[in-house]
PDB file of C-alpha atoms in Angstrom:
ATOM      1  CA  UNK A 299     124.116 124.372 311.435  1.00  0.00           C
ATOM      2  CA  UNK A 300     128.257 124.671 310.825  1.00  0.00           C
ATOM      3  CA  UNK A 301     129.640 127.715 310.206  1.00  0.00           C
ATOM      4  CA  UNK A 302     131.432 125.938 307.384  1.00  0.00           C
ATOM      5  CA  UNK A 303     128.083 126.023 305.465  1.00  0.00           C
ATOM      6  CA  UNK A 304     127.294 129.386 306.040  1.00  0.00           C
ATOM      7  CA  UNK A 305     130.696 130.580 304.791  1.00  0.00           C
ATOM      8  CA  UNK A 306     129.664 128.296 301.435  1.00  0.00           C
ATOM      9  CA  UNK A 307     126.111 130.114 301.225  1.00  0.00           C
ATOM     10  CA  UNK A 308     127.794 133.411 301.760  1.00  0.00           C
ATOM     11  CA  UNK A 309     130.301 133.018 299.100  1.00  0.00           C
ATOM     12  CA  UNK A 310     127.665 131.456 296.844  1.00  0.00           C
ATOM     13  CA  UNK A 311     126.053 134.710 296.994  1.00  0.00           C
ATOM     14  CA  UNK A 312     129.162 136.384 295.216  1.00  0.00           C
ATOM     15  CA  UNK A 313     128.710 136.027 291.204  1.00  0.00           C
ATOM     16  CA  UNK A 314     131.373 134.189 290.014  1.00  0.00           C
ATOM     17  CA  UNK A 315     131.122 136.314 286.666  1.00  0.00           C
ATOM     18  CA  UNK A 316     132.740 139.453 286.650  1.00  0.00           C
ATOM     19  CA  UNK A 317     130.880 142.825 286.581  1.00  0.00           C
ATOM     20  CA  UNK A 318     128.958 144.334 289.499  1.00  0.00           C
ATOM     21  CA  UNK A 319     126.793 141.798 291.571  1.00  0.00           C
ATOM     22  CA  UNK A 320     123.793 143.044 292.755  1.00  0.00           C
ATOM     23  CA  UNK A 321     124.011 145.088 296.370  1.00  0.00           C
ATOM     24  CA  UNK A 322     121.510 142.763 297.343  1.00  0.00           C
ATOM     25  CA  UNK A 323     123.197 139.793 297.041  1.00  0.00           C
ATOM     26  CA  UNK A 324     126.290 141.455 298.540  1.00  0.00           C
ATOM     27  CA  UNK A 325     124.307 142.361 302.000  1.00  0.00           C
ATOM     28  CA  UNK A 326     122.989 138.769 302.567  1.00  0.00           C
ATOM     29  CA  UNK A 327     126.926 137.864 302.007  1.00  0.00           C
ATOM     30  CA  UNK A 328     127.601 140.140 304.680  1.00  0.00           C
ATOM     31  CA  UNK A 329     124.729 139.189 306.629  1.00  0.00           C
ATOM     32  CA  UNK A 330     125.623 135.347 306.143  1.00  0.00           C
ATOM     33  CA  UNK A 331     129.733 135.855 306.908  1.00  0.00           C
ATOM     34  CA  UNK A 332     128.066 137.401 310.312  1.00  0.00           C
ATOM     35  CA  UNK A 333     125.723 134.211 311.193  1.00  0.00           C
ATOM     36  CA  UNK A 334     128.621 131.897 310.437  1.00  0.00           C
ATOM     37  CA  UNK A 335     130.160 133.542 313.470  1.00  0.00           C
ATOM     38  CA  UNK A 336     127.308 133.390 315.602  1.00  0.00           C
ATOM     39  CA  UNK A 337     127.080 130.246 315.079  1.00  0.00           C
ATOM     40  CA  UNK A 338     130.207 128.787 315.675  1.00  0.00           C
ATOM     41  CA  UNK A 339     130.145 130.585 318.862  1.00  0.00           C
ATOM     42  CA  UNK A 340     126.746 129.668 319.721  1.00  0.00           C
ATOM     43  CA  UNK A 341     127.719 125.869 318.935  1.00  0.00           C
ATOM     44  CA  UNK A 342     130.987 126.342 321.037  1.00  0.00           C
ATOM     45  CA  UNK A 343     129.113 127.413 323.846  1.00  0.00           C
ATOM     46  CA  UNK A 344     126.813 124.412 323.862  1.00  0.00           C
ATOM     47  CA  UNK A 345     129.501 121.917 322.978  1.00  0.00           C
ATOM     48  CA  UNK A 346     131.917 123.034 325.730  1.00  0.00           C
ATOM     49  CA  UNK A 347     129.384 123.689 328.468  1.00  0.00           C
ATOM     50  CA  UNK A 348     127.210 120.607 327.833  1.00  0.00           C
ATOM     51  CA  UNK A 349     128.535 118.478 325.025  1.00  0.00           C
ATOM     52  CA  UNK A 350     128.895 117.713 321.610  1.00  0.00           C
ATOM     53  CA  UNK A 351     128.132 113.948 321.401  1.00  0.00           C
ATOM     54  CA  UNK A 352     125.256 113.712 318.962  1.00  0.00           C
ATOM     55  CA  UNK A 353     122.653 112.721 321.362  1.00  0.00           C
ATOM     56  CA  UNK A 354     123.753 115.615 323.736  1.00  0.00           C
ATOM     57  CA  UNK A 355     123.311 117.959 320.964  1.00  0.00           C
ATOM     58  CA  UNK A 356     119.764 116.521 321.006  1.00  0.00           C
ATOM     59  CA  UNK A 357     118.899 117.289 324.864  1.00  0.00           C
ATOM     60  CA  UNK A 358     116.938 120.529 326.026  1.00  0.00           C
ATOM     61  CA  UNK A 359     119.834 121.661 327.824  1.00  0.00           C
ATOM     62  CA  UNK A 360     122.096 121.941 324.362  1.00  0.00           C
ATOM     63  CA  UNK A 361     119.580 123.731 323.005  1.00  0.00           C
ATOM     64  CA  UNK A 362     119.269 125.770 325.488  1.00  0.00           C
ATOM     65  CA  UNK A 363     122.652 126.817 325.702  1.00  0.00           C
ATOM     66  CA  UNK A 364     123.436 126.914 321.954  1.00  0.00           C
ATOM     67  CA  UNK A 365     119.764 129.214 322.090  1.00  0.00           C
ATOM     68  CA  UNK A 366     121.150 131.900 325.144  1.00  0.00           C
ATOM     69  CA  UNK A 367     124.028 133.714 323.547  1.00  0.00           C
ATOM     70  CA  UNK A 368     122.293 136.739 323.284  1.00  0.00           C
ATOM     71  CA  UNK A 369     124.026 139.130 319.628  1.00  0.00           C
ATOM     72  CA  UNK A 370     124.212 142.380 321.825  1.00  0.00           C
ATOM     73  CA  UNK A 371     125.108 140.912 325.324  1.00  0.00           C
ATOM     74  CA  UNK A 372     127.816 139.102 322.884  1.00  0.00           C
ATOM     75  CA  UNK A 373     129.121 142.366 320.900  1.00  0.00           C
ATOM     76  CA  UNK A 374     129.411 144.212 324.432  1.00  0.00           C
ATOM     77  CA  UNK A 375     131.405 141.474 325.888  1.00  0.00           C
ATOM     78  CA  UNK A 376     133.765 141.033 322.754  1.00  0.00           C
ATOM     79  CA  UNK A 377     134.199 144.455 322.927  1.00  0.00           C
ATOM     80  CA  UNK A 378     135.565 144.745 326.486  1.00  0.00           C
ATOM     81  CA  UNK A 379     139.175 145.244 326.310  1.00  0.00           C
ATOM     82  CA  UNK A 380     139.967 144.321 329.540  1.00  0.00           C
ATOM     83  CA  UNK A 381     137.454 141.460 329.769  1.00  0.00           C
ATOM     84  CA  UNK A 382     138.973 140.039 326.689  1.00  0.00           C
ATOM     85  CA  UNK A 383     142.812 141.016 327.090  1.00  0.00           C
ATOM     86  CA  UNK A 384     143.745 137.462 328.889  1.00  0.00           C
ATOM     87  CA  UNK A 385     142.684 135.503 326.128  1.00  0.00           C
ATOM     88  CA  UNK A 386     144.627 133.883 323.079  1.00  0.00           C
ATOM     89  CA  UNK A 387     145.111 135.857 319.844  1.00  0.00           C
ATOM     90  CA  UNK A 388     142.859 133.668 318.005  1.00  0.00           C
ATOM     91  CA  UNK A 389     139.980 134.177 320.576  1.00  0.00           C
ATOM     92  CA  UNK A 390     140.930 137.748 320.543  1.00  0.00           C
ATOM     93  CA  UNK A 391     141.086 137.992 317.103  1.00  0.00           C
ATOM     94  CA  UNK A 392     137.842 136.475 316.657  1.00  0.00           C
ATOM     95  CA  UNK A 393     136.210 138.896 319.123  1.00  0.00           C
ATOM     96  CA  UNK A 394     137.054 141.081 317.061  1.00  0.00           C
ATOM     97  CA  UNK A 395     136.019 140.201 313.825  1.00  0.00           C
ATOM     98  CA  UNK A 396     132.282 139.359 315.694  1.00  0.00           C
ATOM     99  CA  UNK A 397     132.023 142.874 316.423  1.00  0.00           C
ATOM    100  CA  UNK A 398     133.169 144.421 313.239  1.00  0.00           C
ATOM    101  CA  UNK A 399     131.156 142.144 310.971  1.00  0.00           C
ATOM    102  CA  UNK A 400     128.291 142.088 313.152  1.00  0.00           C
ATOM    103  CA  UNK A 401     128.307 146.088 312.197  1.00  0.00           C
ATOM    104  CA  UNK A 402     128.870 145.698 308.962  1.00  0.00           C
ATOM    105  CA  UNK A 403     125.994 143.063 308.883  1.00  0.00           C
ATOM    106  CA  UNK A 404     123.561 146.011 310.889  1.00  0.00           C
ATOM    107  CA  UNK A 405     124.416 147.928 307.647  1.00  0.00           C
ATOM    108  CA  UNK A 406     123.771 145.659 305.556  1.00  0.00           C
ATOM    109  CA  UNK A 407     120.452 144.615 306.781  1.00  0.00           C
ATOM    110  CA  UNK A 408     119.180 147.575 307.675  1.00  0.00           C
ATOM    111  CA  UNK A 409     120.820 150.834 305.841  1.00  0.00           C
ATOM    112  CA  UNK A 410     118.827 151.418 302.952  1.00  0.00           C
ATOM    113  CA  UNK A 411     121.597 153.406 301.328  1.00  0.00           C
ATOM    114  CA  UNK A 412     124.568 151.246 302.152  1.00  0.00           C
ATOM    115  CA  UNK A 413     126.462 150.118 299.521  1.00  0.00           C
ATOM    116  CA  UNK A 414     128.889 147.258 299.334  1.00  0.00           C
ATOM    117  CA  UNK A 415     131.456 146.032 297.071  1.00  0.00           C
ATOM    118  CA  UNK A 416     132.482 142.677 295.912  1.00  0.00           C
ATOM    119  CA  UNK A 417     135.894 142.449 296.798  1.00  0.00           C
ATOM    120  CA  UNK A 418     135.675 143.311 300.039  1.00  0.00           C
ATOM    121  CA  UNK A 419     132.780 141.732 300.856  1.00  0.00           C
ATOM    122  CA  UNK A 420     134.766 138.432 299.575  1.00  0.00           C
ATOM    123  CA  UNK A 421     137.808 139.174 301.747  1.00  0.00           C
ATOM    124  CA  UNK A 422     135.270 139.769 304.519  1.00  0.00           C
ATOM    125  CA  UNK A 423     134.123 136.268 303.980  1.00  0.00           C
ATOM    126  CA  UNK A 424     138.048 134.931 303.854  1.00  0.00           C
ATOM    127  CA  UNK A 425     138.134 137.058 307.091  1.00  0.00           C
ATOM    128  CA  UNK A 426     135.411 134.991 308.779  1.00  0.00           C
ATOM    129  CA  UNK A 427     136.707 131.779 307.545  1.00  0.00           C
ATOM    130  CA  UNK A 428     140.387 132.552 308.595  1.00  0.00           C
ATOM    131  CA  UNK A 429     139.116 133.516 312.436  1.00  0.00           C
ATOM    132  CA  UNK A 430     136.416 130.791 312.896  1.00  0.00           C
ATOM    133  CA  UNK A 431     139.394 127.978 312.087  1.00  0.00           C
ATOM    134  CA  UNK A 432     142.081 129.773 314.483  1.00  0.00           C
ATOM    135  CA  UNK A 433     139.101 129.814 316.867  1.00  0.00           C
ATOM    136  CA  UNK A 434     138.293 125.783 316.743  1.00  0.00           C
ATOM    137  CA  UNK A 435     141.633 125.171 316.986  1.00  0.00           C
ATOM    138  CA  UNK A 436     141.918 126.579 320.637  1.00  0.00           C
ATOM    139  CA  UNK A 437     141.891 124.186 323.459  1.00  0.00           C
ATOM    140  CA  UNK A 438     138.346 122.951 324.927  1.00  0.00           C
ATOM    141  CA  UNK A 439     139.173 124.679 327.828  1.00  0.00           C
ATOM    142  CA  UNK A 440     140.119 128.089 326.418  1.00  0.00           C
ATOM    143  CA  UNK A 441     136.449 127.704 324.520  1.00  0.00           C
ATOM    144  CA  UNK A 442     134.733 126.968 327.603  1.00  0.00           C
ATOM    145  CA  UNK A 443     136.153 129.687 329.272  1.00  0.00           C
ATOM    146  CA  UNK A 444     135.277 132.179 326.261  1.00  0.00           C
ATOM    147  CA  UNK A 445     131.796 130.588 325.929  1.00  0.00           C
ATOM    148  CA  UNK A 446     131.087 131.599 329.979  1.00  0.00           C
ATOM    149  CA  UNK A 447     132.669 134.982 329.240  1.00  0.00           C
ATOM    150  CA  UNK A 448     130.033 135.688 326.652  1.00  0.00           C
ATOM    151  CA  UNK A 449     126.886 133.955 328.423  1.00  0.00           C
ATOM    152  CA  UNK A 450     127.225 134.754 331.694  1.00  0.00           C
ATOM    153  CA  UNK A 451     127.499 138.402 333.348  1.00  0.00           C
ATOM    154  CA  UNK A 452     130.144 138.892 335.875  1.00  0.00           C
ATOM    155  CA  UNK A 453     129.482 140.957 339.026  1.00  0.00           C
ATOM    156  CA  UNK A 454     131.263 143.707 337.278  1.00  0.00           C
ATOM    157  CA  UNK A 455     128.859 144.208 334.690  1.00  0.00           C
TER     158      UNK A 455
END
């Protein structure tokens, strides 16, 4: 599951016609744009903490790991400004952009009144795209780091 291909469904989801979409279709773009993130992070995790060979991606323990970042555990930890300060702009960026489009996507899925509209649910998606590319172009080092940041708790916590 690449967050390339959710980005496609997402923006498949926006009409290509003009005139108002549906605000259905507009909340599963929102929704979508926020699993492509998950993902990617998910899949960094496992990748940098276990491997990305394709029979490693195939072992219990990948699976594991891609299967334990937790969305809430995640948001609080992307959220920590201190616990997030001594990483690179792209990581911090895309911290960022998890927790804002992970809010958007709580809307979406579950505000019955929330409406959304096109163009900025398409520059949310751009967004996404823009932060998860800066973000797989950091070192596999700075990822691992990031992905034990967001799994693991820290005797702070």
């Amino acid at each position: 599951m690449g967050a390339e291909n959710f980005v496609k469904t997402a923006r498949a989801l926006l009409p290509a016609k003009p005139g108002r979409p549906r605000n259905t279709d507009l909340r599963r773009a929102v929704s979508t744009a926020y699993y492509a993130l998950f993902h990617c992070l998910a899949r960094s995790c496992a990748d940098t903490l276990i491997g990305k060979s394709g029979a490693v991606r195939e072992t219990d323990a990948w699976t594991r790991t891609y299967r334990a970042l937790d969305h809430n555990a995640a948001k609080r930890r992307c959220q920590d400004a201190i616990g997030i300060g001594h990483y690179s702009e792209n990581t911090r960026l895309f911290a960022k952009t998890f927790v804002q489009i992970q809010e958007q996507r709580h809307r979406a899925d579950y505000a019955p009144g929330a409406v959304f509209r096109k163009s900025e649910v398409a520059q949310r998606i751009n967004d996404v795209e823009d932060v998860i590319k800066g973000f797989e172009k950091e070192s596999m080092a700075k990822r691992r780091a990031f992905a034990a940041y967001v799994l693991f708790k820290s005797r702070r916590d």
